[in-house]
Short mmCIF file of C-alpha atoms in Angstrom, two decimals:
data_model
loop_
_atom_site.label_atom_id
_atom_site.label_comp_id
_atom_site.label_asym_id
_atom_site.label_seq_id
_atom_site.Cartn_x
_atom_site.Cartn_y
_atom_site.Cartn_z
CA LEU K 963 0.00 0.00 0.00
CA VAL K 964 1.55 3.30 -1.10
CA THR K 965 0.44 6.61 0.37
CA ALA K 966 1.02 9.98 -1.17
CA GLN K 967 1.84 13.02 0.91
CA THR K 968 -1.82 13.94 1.22
CA GLY K 969 -2.64 10.54 2.75
CA ALA K 970 -4.54 9.20 -0.28
CA ALA K 971 -3.90 5.44 -0.42
CA ILE K 972 -3.10 3.52 -3.59
CA SER K 973 -3.93 -0.15 -3.19
CA SER K 974 -1.42 -2.90 -4.00
CA ARG K 975 -4.09 -5.60 -4.23
CA PRO K 976 -4.99 -7.12 -7.60
CA GLY K 977 -7.91 -5.41 -9.30
CA GLU K 978 -8.13 -2.56 -6.78
CA ARG K 979 -5.68 -0.21 -8.52
CA THR K 980 -7.17 1.18 -11.71
CA PRO K 981 -5.09 3.03 -14.29
CA ARG K 982 -5.54 6.81 -14.38
CA ALA K 983 -5.62 8.98 -17.48
CA LEU K 984 -2.97 11.63 -17.93
CA PRO K 985 -4.19 15.23 -17.69
CA GLU K 986 -4.66 17.09 -20.96
CA PRO K 987 -1.49 18.91 -21.98
CA ALA K 988 -1.62 22.67 -22.30
CA ALA K 989 0.32 24.80 -24.80
CA GLU K 990 3.19 25.24 -22.32
CA GLY K 991 3.24 21.50 -21.46
CA MET K 992 1.84 19.40 -18.68
CA ARG K 993 2.14 20.76 -15.16
CA LEU K 994 2.18 18.11 -12.45
CA SER K 995 3.06 18.28 -8.82
CA LEU K 996 5.43 15.66 -7.44
CA GLU K 997 2.49 14.01 -5.69
CA GLN K 998 0.48 13.82 -8.93
CA ALA K 999 3.46 12.41 -10.87
CA VAL K 1000 4.09 9.68 -8.31
CA SER K 1001 0.38 8.84 -8.13
CA LEU K 1002 0.11 8.55 -11.93
CA ALA K 1003 3.30 6.50 -12.17
CA ILE K 1004 2.10 3.99 -9.58
CA ALA K 1005 -1.45 3.77 -10.93
CA ASN K 1006 -0.28 3.15 -14.51
CA ASN K 1007 2.69 0.88 -13.74
CA GLU K 1008 2.09 -2.52 -15.43
CA ASP K 1009 5.24 -3.97 -13.87
CA LEU K 1010 3.64 -3.37 -10.49
CA ASN K 1011 0.55 -5.30 -11.66
CA VAL K 1012 2.78 -8.23 -12.63
CA SER K 1013 4.54 -8.10 -9.27
CA VAL K 1014 1.27 -7.99 -7.36
CA ASN K 1015 -0.15 -10.92 -9.33
CA SER K 1016 3.06 -12.87 -8.80
CA ALA K 1017 2.81 -12.25 -5.06
CA GLU K 1018 -0.80 -13.43 -5.04
CA ALA K 1019 0.17 -16.57 -6.99
CA SER K 1020 2.86 -17.37 -4.42
CA ARG K 1021 0.25 -17.01 -1.67
CA TYR K 1022 -1.91 -19.64 -3.38
CA LEU K 1023 1.12 -21.90 -3.82
CA LEU K 1024 1.65 -21.75 -0.07
CA LEU K 1025 -1.98 -22.71 0.49
CA SER K 1026 -1.56 -25.59 -1.96
CA ASN K 1027 1.53 -26.86 -0.15
CA TRP K 1028 -0.37 -26.96 3.14
CA GLY K 1029 -2.62 -29.50 1.35
CA ILE K 1030 -0.23 -32.33 2.25
CA PHE K 1031 -1.98 -32.39 5.63
CA ASP K 1032 -5.45 -32.81 4.10
CA PRO K 1033 -6.91 -36.26 4.84
CA LEU K 1034 -7.11 -38.62 1.89
CA ALA K 1035 -10.28 -40.72 1.56
CA GLN K 1036 -10.40 -43.78 -0.67
CA ALA K 1037 -13.15 -46.28 -1.41
CA SER K 1038 -13.55 -49.26 -3.71
CA LEU K 1039 -16.38 -51.59 -4.63
CA ILE K 1040 -15.73 -54.88 -6.43
CA ARG K 1041 -18.51 -57.13 -7.71
CA ALA K 1042 -17.70 -60.58 -9.14
CA HIS K 1043 -19.77 -63.46 -10.53
CA SER K 1044 -18.43 -66.82 -11.65
CA GLU K 1045 -19.96 -70.01 -12.97
CA SER K 1046 -18.11 -73.26 -13.59
CA PRO K 1047 -19.27 -76.80 -14.30
CA ALA K 1048 -18.76 -79.31 -11.51
CA ALA K 1049 -15.77 -81.62 -11.87
CA SER K 1050 -17.01 -84.00 -9.16
CA ASP K 1051 -19.98 -84.66 -6.88
CA LEU K 1052 -18.12 -82.95 -4.03
CA VAL K 1053 -18.88 -79.52 -5.48
CA GLY K 1054 -22.47 -79.68 -4.28
CA ALA K 1055 -24.10 -78.44 -7.51
CA GLU K 1056 -23.99 -79.29 -11.21
CA VAL K 1057 -22.85 -75.77 -12.03
CA SER K 1058 -21.00 -73.98 -9.24
CA THR K 1059 -22.11 -70.36 -8.98
CA ARG K 1060 -20.32 -67.82 -6.80
CA ASP K 1061 -21.28 -64.17 -6.28
CA SER K 1062 -19.09 -61.85 -4.26
CA THR K 1063 -19.22 -58.19 -3.38
CA ASN K 1064 -16.30 -56.50 -1.63
CA PHE K 1065 -16.35 -52.93 -0.32
CA SER K 1066 -13.44 -51.16 1.29
CA THR K 1067 -12.85 -47.63 2.47
CA GLN K 1068 -9.84 -45.96 4.00
CA VAL K 1069 -8.87 -42.54 5.37
CA THR K 1070 -5.19 -41.60 5.53
CA GLN K 1071 -3.69 -38.57 7.27
CA LEU K 1072 -0.10 -37.29 7.22
CA ALA K 1073 1.33 -36.48 10.64
CA PRO K 1074 3.68 -33.50 11.15
CA THR K 1075 6.50 -35.95 11.98
CA GLY K 1076 6.28 -37.53 8.52
CA GLY K 1077 4.30 -40.57 9.61
CA THR K 1078 0.88 -41.56 8.32
CA PHE K 1079 -2.24 -42.58 10.19
CA SER K 1080 -4.65 -44.86 8.40
CA LEU K 1081 -8.13 -46.10 9.32
CA GLY K 1082 -9.88 -48.60 7.08
CA LEU K 1083 -13.02 -50.72 6.87
CA THR K 1084 -13.66 -53.74 4.65
CA VAL K 1085 -16.94 -55.60 4.14
CA ALA K 1086 -17.40 -58.69 1.97
CA ARG K 1087 -20.47 -60.72 0.98
CA THR K 1088 -20.13 -64.11 -0.68
CA SER K 1089 -22.90 -66.43 -1.80
CA GLN K 1090 -22.61 -69.85 -3.45
CA ASN K 1091 -25.13 -72.39 -4.67
CA SER K 1092 -23.28 -75.39 -3.22
CA SER K 1093 -25.22 -77.58 -0.82
CA PHE K 1094 -22.11 -77.98 1.37
CA PHE K 1095 -22.06 -74.38 2.57
CA PHE K 1096 -24.11 -73.93 5.76
CA VAL K 1097 -23.82 -70.15 5.97
CA ASN K 1098 -24.99 -68.74 2.69
CA PRO K 1099 -24.55 -65.86 2.04
CA ALA K 1100 -21.44 -65.36 4.17
CA TYR K 1101 -20.43 -61.94 5.46
CA ASP K 1102 -16.99 -60.86 6.52
CA SER K 1103 -15.81 -57.48 7.81
CA GLY K 1104 -12.74 -55.92 9.27
CA LEU K 1105 -11.57 -52.67 10.77
CA THR K 1106 -7.92 -51.64 10.56
CA PHE K 1107 -5.90 -48.85 12.12
CA SER K 1108 -2.25 -48.33 11.34
CA PHE K 1109 0.50 -45.81 11.92
CA SER K 1110 3.66 -45.80 9.86
CA GLN K 1111 6.61 -43.62 10.87
CA PRO K 1112 9.92 -43.34 9.00
CA LEU K 1113 12.81 -43.58 11.44
CA LEU K 1114 15.71 -42.36 9.30
CA ARG K 1115 14.85 -40.88 5.91
CA ASN K 1116 12.16 -38.12 5.88
CA PHE K 1117 11.80 -38.28 9.66
CA GLY K 1118 10.64 -35.26 11.59
CA ARG K 1119 8.82 -32.01 11.15
CA ASP K 1120 11.59 -30.31 9.13
CA ALA K 1121 11.56 -33.00 6.43
CA THR K 1122 7.77 -32.88 6.23
CA ILE K 1123 7.23 -29.13 5.90
CA TRP K 1124 10.30 -27.98 3.94
CA GLN K 1125 8.18 -27.23 0.84
CA ILE K 1126 5.84 -25.15 3.00
CA ARG K 1127 8.78 -23.12 4.34
CA ILE K 1128 10.13 -22.55 0.82
CA SER K 1129 6.75 -21.35 -0.48
CA ARG K 1130 6.28 -19.13 2.61
CA ASN K 1131 9.67 -17.50 1.98
CA SER K 1132 8.82 -17.08 -1.71
CA ARG K 1133 5.50 -15.45 -0.80
CA ASP K 1134 7.16 -13.08 1.64
CA SER K 1135 9.87 -12.09 -0.82
CA SER K 1136 7.24 -11.53 -3.54
CA TYR K 1137 5.34 -9.13 -1.32
CA LEU K 1138 8.50 -7.32 -0.27
#
């Protein structure tokens, strides 16, 4: 933010500083005070627009780099159907039919130390037409929690947030 001697503020934010037209020249030339000349130079300076937009872009890059700490959600659904002719009487049907549906979901979160937390759930349903299966359809489920921490390479807060520090320094130098 630049202020002229009268206290009028000229914004350094993108889109808030509009170019100003030069005053009409008279026969003896254009008379400008120092304050008017500085104000016109700043308002019409395209290099300043580029610098301001570059600074704003570096601010968004910093925000993007903080995204490594956003939780990651994953899910999958697998449906399968198979039919095969019986090779012996021990199959329990002339044509063995098997239907299965598997669903899994997982949420993963990066810790500041470089480790990852993970919480997952799996559910499976299997049905067969064999007469030898007593529980039909069969259901299976599981819940998992895990934490993985590197002990040597990429261990610690510094290794995890170095990109954030670089983009923060770039943002600060762009604004300066």
